[in-house]
Amino acid sequence: MSWHGLRVEQVAQQVHTNMSSGLTEKEAKKRLKQFGANELAEEKKPSALKQFIGQFQDFMVLVLLAATAISAMLGEYIDAIAIVAIVIMNACLGFVQERRAEKSLEALKKLSAPESFVLRDGEWRKVPSAQLVVGDIVKFTSGDRIGADVRIIEAKGLYIEESSLTGESLPVEKQTAPLAQDAALGDRTNMAFMGTLVTKGSGVGIVVGTGMNTAMGQIAHLLQSAPTMVTPLQRKLEQLGKILIVIALALTALVVVLGVWQGHALYDMFLAGVSLAVAAIPEGLPAIVTVVLALGVQRMMKRNAIVRKLPAVETLGCASVICSDKTGTMTENQMTVTRVWTNNRLWTVSGTGYEPKGRFFYNGKEEKPDKQLQQLLLFGALCNHAEIKKKGKTYMIDGDPTEGALVVSAAKAGWTKEKIAHEFTIEHEFPFDSTRKMMTVIVKDRSNRRWIVTKGAPDMLLDRCRFIYINNEAKPLREQERKTVQQTVNMLASEALRTIAIAYRPLSPTEKVNDETKAENDLTFVGLQGMIDPPRKEVKQAIAECKKAGIKTVMITGDHILTAKAIAQQLHMLPPNGKVMDGKTLSTLSVDELEDVVEDVYVFARVSPEHKLKIVQALQKRGHIVAMTGDGVNDAPAIKTANIGIAMGITGTDVSKEAASLVLLDDNFATIKAAIEEGRNIYENIRKFIRYLLASNVGEILVMLFAMILALPLPLVPIQILWVNLVTDGLPAMALGLDPAEDNVMKRPPRHPKEGVFARGLGWKIVSRGFLIGIVTLLAFLVVHTRHPEDLTHAQTVAFATLVLAQLIHVFDCRSERSVFHRNPFENMYLVLAVLSSLLLLLIVIYYPPLQPIFHTVSLPLTDWLLIVGLSSIPTFLLAGSLFARRRA
């Protein structure tokens, strides 16, 4: 039902209520029983046990568990225990992340008003808001939170702050008249919505929506139904896991068949097959990905970004569009006077937000405020209820944001609260109302001089003026001056400034003024103050850097189209051919139709939560990886649906934070750029250790496979392969995850979301290095086995040491896409320490007698180490050297 389009009497008739006495208690209880409590419904969550078991349903995990069972049956208990430990650790990490993730609806519930004043059986009483029903008559006043969706039937200077729901930066003035049926959510000025806050005045209304049938309830429904996006990395690792498993099973079958055909025992061949399966599957990969992402989270926290969902770190790296809310994200969310017009002079005022420091400029040059400008600023502060307050280093406004802007502009000229209170007394006030659109006070100074001071909407105030204040005296207001004032108002409006006009009239010491009609006549027009919620100063640079990195920034806001366009132009995010679209146009388009034009649109204004969701979906259908930023309840569904949801930490609601993957501690758009840079580097680091792990695994597979084909004994036993995969590979792989970014990370376009893990030559590097690692390991085995055919363990130890050392040298090659010579190895001291630690562990396994029978090793003489070092250097320096020589030539 479009309640905003009906007359008050029609609304009362539709919901069967009496506006003078409200519902009876009996009828209210009946409706409560019939339609349920005024609460947001919550989907039933899976039990903790079910969520934990769900962690073991991944295909790669299931195959690892099968390999564990086989290893245990074959008596390889150490292998089995190691694999199970890794699987359980991963399951615990995933379980903890999931249990913490879905709290959006609990946060929504906190926004509901705990109690409401309701008219029942002709009496006003306070009841829990959960007991409100459709048809209840409720009243609310300044400071109250609205308990349900209400059609307003009485409004006295009523202003409601709706930024968390609509994105509108200013409190909305409410009224009672019916509106057009197609009015956007932010334009429904005769409605009050659940969870919004009354900032001024009072009102009475009829409850027309409760629980899930409210605007807040629709957002709750969108949150429940919004799909959770799978990240590119999750998709690619899943694909990689399946490929490796198919390879592992095929190789296992091949080795078993080949070995039995050559006359080996089935049991021995089955054991060799399991060894190959263990070699093919990088058991440590899921754990290392999780640990590297977690380390990335720690680094991002130092850059004022908190990651709530680990995969989001990597997703940032391929973000191609940032959809940003305007209010509080790109702007300060602090109304600020930036232009002042008086005495035919247009001044510019500097200063940030509510801090009472700033300078005044005329014609581009700094000047001290003249007498007439001082008068205008003083009058703005006198006709005012707002106060500047300081909390720590932060300045805030207690009161209406518009009045706060006037108080701050006066303070910048020296008119502090203390100075004004010392010199002036307010004798009487005629409060603002929506009909007059003015507020008036009668002021007396210490010399007993008296004035009427009025502020209000320029068009209304100008009609009450007979004079204009020019050169410090009142002169008749002629038609020419009226036109000049109107032209100035239009010019400031074109800059998206909200204008407040100020006028005055001197009073004699004995003159009495009893009503506003008498007070607000024969006034002298003093001037105009133009204000705006200004852009954050660091945002322009952040947008420019994102543009260099191939990332488009789109503004999505509930604010007016003129304001949104002006801010976008100031931030240089709206190109000459860029389009601006409003909510009405957006409503007429389907997601498919929007998809056709969305690439050219840079600003969406006057939009609702459903619109935001539609925009994100249209961009995703165009193939974009979308980052959605915001701070309000209205942003939560789109934040959840986006590939990466980003919430503001200071001004953001709990709802937006819980729906987001990333929370900005400083509410700074520039932090998003830093997070994207970090995300890109993390993805590159993940590619580095995938390259390292898989090249190592290819080497292990080929050693075993070539030995089988050549009918040789096994060069490595399963426990050695597992030790290499978990210990030798693990520490350096994690250290690669901490590799500092290369200098061009933010100078290239985002990678395509369909780009494979093996893109940009990674597949060739893995196969070529892996092939060489396998060959040199087999060669080391053959040399020693030929020399000492009776001592198989000796040859296996040499092969084991060659494999490990070849991998530890190769890890430095993985740091660059070019070659080992292009980066200083000591840039990453974590990697140097990891390699030294792995080397030490290798020596312990070889030379510590209690471990020798477990790992099938023997102590090696120095001559063997000369062979091992020589052969293990070949895979890295042979290919890197030839590449380096080719490039120099």
Coordinates of N, CA and C in Angstrom, one line a residue, residues 186-358:
G186 N 13.2 8.7 -0.1 CA 13.7 9.9 0.5 C 12.8 11.1 0.3
D187 N 11.8 11.0 -0.6 CA 10.8 12.1 -0.8 C 9.5 12.0 -0.1
R188 N 9.4 10.9 0.7 CA 8.1 10.6 1.4 C 8.1 11.4 2.7
T189 N 7.8 12.7 2.6 CA 7.9 13.6 3.7 C 6.7 13.5 4.7
N190 N 5.7 12.7 4.3 CA 4.6 12.5 5.3 C 4.7 11.1 6.0
M191 N 5.9 10.5 5.9 CA 6.1 9.2 6.5 C 7.3 9.3 7.5
A192 N 7.1 8.5 8.6 CA 8.3 8.3 9.5 C 8.6 6.8 9.5
F193 N 9.9 6.4 9.4 CA 10.3 5.0 9.2 C 10.9 4.5 10.4
M194 N 10.7 3.2 10.7 CA 11.3 2.5 11.8 C 12.8 2.7 11.8
G195 N 13.3 2.9 13.0 CA 14.7 3.1 13.2 C 15.3 4.4 13.0
T196 N 14.5 5.4 12.4 CA 15.0 6.7 12.2 C 14.8 7.6 13.4
L197 N 15.5 8.7 13.5 CA 15.6 9.5 14.7 C 15.0 10.9 14.6
V198 N 14.1 11.3 15.5 CA 13.5 12.6 15.5 C 14.6 13.6 16.1
T199 N 14.9 14.6 15.3 CA 15.9 15.6 15.7 C 15.3 16.9 16.2
K200 N 14.1 17.2 15.8 CA 13.5 18.5 16.2 C 12.0 18.4 16.0
G201 N 11.2 19.1 16.9 CA 9.8 19.1 16.8 C 9.1 17.9 17.4
S202 N 7.8 17.7 17.0 CA 7.1 16.6 17.5 C 6.0 16.2 16.4
G203 N 5.5 15.0 16.6 CA 4.5 14.5 15.6 C 3.6 13.4 16.2
V204 N 2.6 13.2 15.4 CA 1.6 12.1 15.7 C 1.4 11.3 14.4
G205 N 1.3 10.0 14.5 CA 1.0 9.3 13.2 C 0.3 8.0 13.5
I206 N -0.1 7.4 12.4 CA -0.8 6.1 12.4 C 0.2 5.0 11.9
V207 N 0.4 3.9 12.7 CA 1.3 2.8 12.3 C 0.7 2.1 11.1
V208 N 1.5 2.1 10.0 CA 1.0 1.4 8.8 C 1.9 0.2 8.4
G209 N 3.0 0.0 9.1 CA 3.8 -1.1 8.8 C 4.6 -1.5 10.0
T210 N 4.6 -2.8 10.3 CA 5.4 -3.3 11.4 C 6.3 -4.5 11.0
G211 N 7.3 -4.8 11.8 CA 8.2 -5.9 11.5 C 8.8 -5.9 10.1
M212 N 8.6 -7.1 9.5 CA 9.2 -7.2 8.1 C 8.5 -6.4 7.1
N213 N 7.3 -5.8 7.4 CA 6.6 -5.0 6.4 C 7.0 -3.5 6.5
T214 N 8.0 -3.2 7.2 CA 8.6 -1.8 7.3 C 9.7 -1.7 6.2
A215 N 10.1 -0.4 6.0 CA 11.2 -0.2 5.1 C 12.5 -0.9 5.6
M216 N 12.6 -0.9 7.0 CA 13.8 -1.6 7.6 C 13.6 -3.1 7.4
G217 N 12.4 -3.6 7.5 CA 12.1 -5.0 7.3 C 12.5 -5.4 5.9
Q218 N 12.2 -4.5 4.9 CA 12.6 -4.9 3.5 C 14.1 -5.0 3.3
I219 N 14.8 -4.2 4.1 CA 16.3 -4.3 4.0 C 16.7 -5.6 4.7
A220 N 16.0 -6.0 5.8 CA 16.4 -7.2 6.4 C 16.1 -8.4 5.5
H221 N 15.0 -8.3 4.7 CA 14.7 -9.4 3.7 C 15.8 -9.4 2.6
L222 N 16.2 -8.2 2.2 CA 17.3 -8.1 1.2 C 18.6 -8.8 1.7
L223 N 18.9 -8.5 3.0 CA 20.1 -9.1 3.6 C 20.0 -10.6 3.6
Q224 N 18.8 -11.1 3.9 CA 18.7 -12.6 4.0 C 18.8 -13.2 2.6
S225 N 18.2 -12.5 1.6 CA 18.1 -13.1 0.3 C 19.3 -12.8 -0.6
A226 N 20.1 -11.8 -0.2 CA 21.3 -11.4 -1.0 C 22.3 -12.5 -1.1
P227 N 22.7 -12.9 -2.3 CA 23.7 -14.0 -2.4 C 25.1 -13.6 -1.8
T228 N 25.8 -14.5 -1.2 CA 27.1 -14.3 -0.8 C 28.0 -14.7 -1.9
M229 N 28.8 -13.7 -2.4 CA 29.7 -14.0 -3.6 C 30.9 -14.8 -3.2
V230 N 31.2 -15.7 -4.2 CA 32.4 -16.6 -4.0 C 33.5 -15.7 -4.7
T231 N 34.7 -15.6 -4.0 CA 35.8 -14.8 -4.5 C 36.5 -15.5 -5.6
P232 N 37.2 -14.7 -6.5 CA 37.9 -15.3 -7.6 C 39.0 -16.3 -7.1
L233 N 39.6 -16.0 -6.0 CA 40.6 -16.9 -5.4 C 40.0 -18.2 -5.0
Q234 N 38.9 -18.2 -4.3 CA 38.2 -19.4 -3.9 C 37.8 -20.3 -5.1
R235 N 37.3 -19.6 -6.2 CA 37.0 -20.4 -7.4 C 38.2 -21.0 -8.0
K236 N 39.3 -20.3 -8.0 CA 40.5 -20.8 -8.7 C 41.2 -21.9 -7.9
L237 N 41.2 -21.7 -6.6 CA 41.8 -22.8 -5.7 C 41.0 -24.1 -5.8
E238 N 39.7 -23.9 -5.9 CA 38.8 -25.1 -6.0 C 39.1 -25.8 -7.4
Q239 N 39.2 -25.0 -8.4 CA 39.5 -25.6 -9.7 C 40.9 -26.2 -9.7
L240 N 41.9 -25.6 -9.1 CA 43.2 -26.1 -9.0 C 43.2 -27.4 -8.2
G241 N 42.5 -27.4 -7.1 CA 42.4 -28.7 -6.3 C 41.9 -29.8 -7.1
K242 N 40.8 -29.6 -7.9 CA 40.2 -30.6 -8.7 C 41.2 -31.1 -9.8
I243 N 41.9 -30.2 -10.4 CA 42.9 -30.6 -11.4 C 44.0 -31.5 -10.8
L244 N 44.5 -31.0 -9.6 CA 45.6 -31.8 -8.9 C 45.1 -33.2 -8.5
I245 N 43.9 -33.2 -8.1 CA 43.3 -34.5 -7.6 C 43.2 -35.5 -8.8
V246 N 42.7 -35.0 -9.9 CA 42.6 -35.8 -11.1 C 44.0 -36.3 -11.6
I247 N 45.0 -35.4 -11.5 CA 46.3 -35.8 -11.9 C 46.8 -36.8 -10.9
A248 N 46.6 -36.6 -9.6 CA 47.1 -37.5 -8.6 C 46.5 -38.9 -8.8
L249 N 45.2 -39.0 -9.0 CA 44.5 -40.3 -9.2 C 45.0 -41.0 -10.4
A250 N 45.2 -40.2 -11.5 CA 45.7 -40.8 -12.8 C 47.1 -41.3 -12.6
L251 N 47.9 -40.6 -11.9 CA 49.3 -41.0 -11.7 C 49.4 -42.2 -10.8
T252 N 48.6 -42.2 -9.8 CA 48.5 -43.4 -8.9 C 48.2 -44.6 -9.6
A253 N 47.1 -44.6 -10.5 CA 46.7 -45.7 -11.2 C 47.8 -46.1 -12.2
L254 N 48.4 -45.1 -12.9 CA 49.5 -45.4 -13.9 C 50.7 -46.2 -13.2
V255 N 51.1 -45.7 -12.0 CA 52.2 -46.2 -11.3 C 51.9 -47.7 -10.9
V256 N 50.7 -47.9 -10.3 CA 50.4 -49.2 -9.8 C 50.4 -50.2 -11.0
V257 N 49.7 -49.8 -12.1 CA 49.6 -50.7 -13.3 C 51.0 -51.0 -13.9
L258 N 51.8 -49.9 -14.0 CA 53.1 -50.0 -14.6 C 54.0 -50.9 -13.7
G259 N 54.0 -50.7 -12.4 CA 54.8 -51.4 -11.5 C 54.5 -52.9 -11.5
V260 N 53.1 -53.2 -11.4 CA 52.7 -54.6 -11.4 C 53.1 -55.3 -12.7
W261 N 53.0 -54.5 -13.8 CA 53.3 -55.1 -15.2 C 54.8 -55.4 -15.2
Q262 N 55.6 -54.6 -14.5 CA 57.1 -54.8 -14.5 C 57.5 -55.9 -13.5
G263 N 56.5 -56.4 -12.7 CA 56.8 -57.6 -11.8 C 56.9 -57.2 -10.4
H264 N 56.7 -55.9 -10.0 CA 56.7 -55.6 -8.6 C 55.5 -56.1 -7.9
A265 N 55.6 -56.2 -6.6 CA 54.5 -56.7 -5.7 C 53.4 -55.6 -5.7
L266 N 52.1 -56.0 -5.7 CA 51.0 -55.1 -5.7 C 51.0 -54.2 -4.5
Y267 N 51.4 -54.7 -3.3 CA 51.5 -53.9 -2.1 C 52.5 -52.8 -2.2
D268 N 53.7 -53.1 -2.8 CA 54.7 -52.1 -2.9 C 54.3 -51.0 -3.9
M269 N 53.6 -51.5 -5.0 CA 53.2 -50.5 -6.0 C 52.0 -49.6 -5.5
F270 N 51.2 -50.2 -4.6 CA 50.1 -49.4 -4.1 C 50.7 -48.3 -3.1
L271 N 51.7 -48.7 -2.4 CA 52.4 -47.8 -1.5 C 53.1 -46.6 -2.3
A272 N 53.7 -47.0 -3.5 CA 54.3 -46.0 -4.4 C 53.3 -45.1 -4.9
G273 N 52.1 -45.7 -5.3 CA 51.0 -44.9 -5.8 C 50.5 -43.8 -4.8
V274 N 50.4 -44.3 -3.5 CA 50.0 -43.3 -2.5 C 51.0 -42.2 -2.3
S275 N 52.3 -42.6 -2.4 CA 53.4 -41.6 -2.3 C 53.3 -40.6 -3.4
L276 N 52.9 -41.0 -4.6 CA 52.7 -40.1 -5.7 C 51.5 -39.2 -5.5
A277 N 50.4 -39.8 -4.9 CA 49.2 -39.0 -4.6 C 49.6 -37.9 -3.6
V278 N 50.4 -38.3 -2.6 CA 50.8 -37.3 -1.6 C 51.7 -36.2 -2.2
A279 N 52.5 -36.6 -3.2 CA 53.4 -35.7 -3.9 C 52.6 -34.7 -4.7
A280 N 51.5 -35.2 -5.4 CA 50.8 -34.4 -6.3 C 49.9 -33.4 -5.6
I281 N 49.4 -33.7 -4.4 CA 48.5 -32.8 -3.7 C 49.3 -32.0 -2.7
P282 N 49.3 -30.7 -2.9 CA 50.0 -29.8 -1.9 C 49.2 -29.7 -0.6
E283 N 49.4 -30.6 0.3 CA 48.6 -30.6 1.5 C 48.6 -29.3 2.3
G284 N 49.8 -28.6 2.2 CA 49.9 -27.4 3.0 C 49.2 -26.2 2.3
L285 N 48.8 -26.3 1.0 CA 48.3 -25.1 0.3 C 47.1 -24.4 1.0
P286 N 46.0 -25.2 1.4 CA 44.9 -24.4 2.1 C 45.4 -23.7 3.3
A287 N 46.2 -24.4 4.1 CA 46.7 -23.8 5.4 C 47.5 -22.6 5.1
I288 N 48.4 -22.6 4.1 CA 49.3 -21.5 3.8 C 48.5 -20.3 3.3
V289 N 47.5 -20.6 2.4 CA 46.6 -19.5 1.9 C 45.9 -18.8 3.1
T290 N 45.4 -19.6 4.0 CA 44.7 -19.0 5.2 C 45.7 -18.2 6.0
V291 N 46.8 -18.7 6.3 CA 47.8 -18.0 7.1 C 48.3 -16.7 6.4
V292 N 48.5 -16.8 5.1 CA 49.0 -15.6 4.4 C 47.9 -14.5 4.3
L293 N 46.7 -15.0 4.1 CA 45.6 -14.0 4.2 C 45.5 -13.4 5.6
A294 N 45.7 -14.2 6.6 CA 45.6 -13.7 8.0 C 46.7 -12.7 8.3
L295 N 47.9 -13.0 7.7 CA 49.1 -12.0 7.9 C 48.8 -10.7 7.1
G296 N 48.1 -10.9 5.9 CA 47.7 -9.7 5.2 C 46.7 -8.8 6.0
V297 N 45.8 -9.5 6.7 CA 44.9 -8.8 7.6 C 45.6 -8.0 8.6
Q298 N 46.7 -8.5 9.2 CA 47.4 -7.7 10.2 C 48.1 -6.5 9.6
R299 N 48.6 -6.7 8.4 CA 49.2 -5.5 7.7 C 48.1 -4.4 7.4
M300 N 46.9 -4.9 6.9 CA 45.9 -4.0 6.6 C 45.4 -3.2 7.8
M301 N 45.4 -3.9 9.0 CA 45.0 -3.2 10.2 C 45.9 -2.0 10.5
K302 N 47.2 -2.2 10.2 CA 48.1 -1.0 10.4 C 47.8 0.1 9.5
R303 N 47.1 -0.2 8.4 CA 46.7 0.9 7.4 C 45.2 1.3 7.6
N304 N 44.7 1.0 8.8 CA 43.3 1.4 9.2 C 42.2 0.7 8.5
A305 N 42.4 -0.5 8.1 CA 41.4 -1.3 7.5 C 41.3 -2.7 8.2
I306 N 40.1 -3.0 8.7 CA 39.9 -4.2 9.4 C 39.1 -5.2 8.5
V307 N 39.7 -6.4 8.3 CA 39.1 -7.4 7.4 C 38.3 -8.3 8.2
R308 N 37.0 -8.5 7.9 CA 36.1 -9.4 8.6 C 36.0 -10.7 8.0
K309 N 36.3 -10.8 6.7 CA 36.2 -12.0 6.0 C 37.5 -12.2 5.1
L310 N 38.2 -13.3 5.5 CA 39.6 -13.4 4.9 C 39.7 -13.4 3.4
P311 N 38.8 -14.1 2.6 CA 39.0 -14.0 1.2 C 38.8 -12.7 0.6
A312 N 38.2 -11.7 1.3 CA 38.0 -10.3 0.8 C 39.4 -9.7 0.6
V313 N 40.4 -10.1 1.3 CA 41.7 -9.4 1.1 C 42.2 -9.6 -0.4
E314 N 42.1 -10.8 -0.9 CA 42.5 -11.1 -2.2 C 41.6 -10.5 -3.2
T315 N 40.2 -10.5 -2.9 CA 39.3 -9.9 -3.9 C 39.5 -8.5 -4.2
L316 N 40.0 -7.7 -3.2 CA 40.3 -6.3 -3.4 C 41.3 -6.1 -4.6
G317 N 42.2 -7.0 -4.7 CA 43.2 -6.9 -5.8 C 42.6 -6.9 -7.2
C318 N 41.4 -7.4 -7.4 CA 40.9 -7.4 -8.8 C 39.6 -6.5 -8.9
A319 N 39.4 -5.7 -7.8 CA 38.3 -4.7 -7.9 C 38.4 -3.8 -9.1
S320 N 37.4 -3.7 -9.9 CA 37.4 -2.8 -11.1 C 36.5 -1.7 -11.0
V321 N 35.5 -1.7 -10.0 CA 34.6 -0.6 -9.7 C 34.4 -0.5 -8.2
I322 N 34.5 0.8 -7.8 CA 34.2 1.1 -6.4 C 32.9 1.9 -6.4
C323 N 31.8 1.3 -5.8 CA 30.5 2.0 -5.7 C 30.5 2.6 -4.3
S324 N 30.5 3.9 -4.2 CA 30.7 4.6 -2.9 C 29.5 5.4 -2.6
D325 N 29.0 5.3 -1.3 CA 28.0 6.2 -0.8 C 28.7 7.6 -0.7
K326 N 27.9 8.7 -0.8 CA 28.4 10.0 -0.8 C 28.6 10.5 0.7
T327 N 27.4 10.5 1.4 CA 27.4 11.1 2.7 C 28.2 10.4 3.7
G328 N 29.2 11.1 4.3 CA 30.1 10.5 5.3 C 31.2 9.6 4.7
T329 N 31.2 9.3 3.4 CA 32.2 8.5 2.8 C 33.1 9.3 1.9
M330 N 32.5 10.0 1.0 CA 33.2 10.9 0.2 C 33.2 12.3 0.8
T331 N 32.2 12.6 1.6 CA 32.0 13.9 2.2 C 32.3 13.8 3.7
E332 N 32.3 15.0 4.3 CA 32.6 15.0 5.8 C 31.5 14.6 6.7
N333 N 30.2 14.7 6.1 CA 29.0 14.5 6.9 C 28.9 15.6 7.9
Q334 N 29.4 16.8 7.6 CA 29.3 17.9 8.4 C 29.0 19.2 7.6
M335 N 27.8 19.7 7.7 CA 27.4 20.8 7.0 C 28.3 22.0 7.3
T336 N 28.8 22.6 6.2 CA 29.8 23.7 6.4 C 29.5 24.9 5.5
V337 N 29.5 26.1 6.0 CA 29.3 27.3 5.2 C 30.6 27.5 4.4
T338 N 30.5 27.6 3.1 CA 31.6 27.8 2.3 C 31.5 29.1 1.5
R339 N 30.3 29.7 1.3 CA 30.1 30.9 0.6 C 29.2 31.9 1.4
V340 N 29.5 33.1 1.4 CA 28.7 34.1 2.1 C 28.6 35.4 1.2
W341 N 27.3 35.8 1.1 CA 27.1 37.0 0.2 C 26.4 38.1 1.1
T342 N 27.0 39.3 1.1 CA 26.5 40.5 1.7 C 27.1 41.7 1.1
N343 N 26.4 42.8 1.0 CA 26.9 44.1 0.5 C 27.5 43.9 -0.9
N344 N 26.7 43.1 -1.7 CA 27.2 42.8 -3.1 C 28.6 42.2 -3.2
R345 N 29.0 41.6 -2.1 CA 30.3 40.9 -2.1 C 30.1 39.4 -1.8
L346 N 30.7 38.6 -2.6 CA 30.6 37.1 -2.4 C 32.0 36.6 -1.8
W347 N 31.9 36.2 -0.6 CA 33.1 35.7 0.2 C 33.2 34.2 0.1
T348 N 34.4 33.7 0.2 CA 34.6 32.3 0.3 C 35.2 32.0 1.7
V349 N 34.7 31.0 2.4 CA 35.1 30.6 3.7 C 35.8 29.3 3.7
S350 N 37.0 29.3 4.2 CA 37.8 28.0 4.3 C 37.6 27.4 5.6
G351 N 38.2 26.2 5.8 CA 38.0 25.4 7.0 C 37.3 24.1 6.8
T352 N 37.6 23.1 7.7 CA 37.1 21.8 7.5 C 36.1 21.5 8.6
G353 N 34.9 21.0 8.2 CA 33.9 20.5 9.1 C 33.5 21.5 10.2
Y354 N 33.4 20.9 11.4 CA 32.9 21.8 12.5 C 34.0 22.5 13.3
E355 N 35.3 22.3 12.9 CA 36.4 23.0 13.6 C 36.2 24.5 13.4
P356 N 36.2 25.3 14.5 CA 35.9 26.7 14.4 C 37.1 27.5 14.0
K357 N 37.9 27.1 12.9 CA 39.0 27.8 12.4 C 38.9 27.8 10.9
G358 N 39.1 29.0 10.4 CA 39.0 29.2 8.9 C 39.4 30.6 8.5

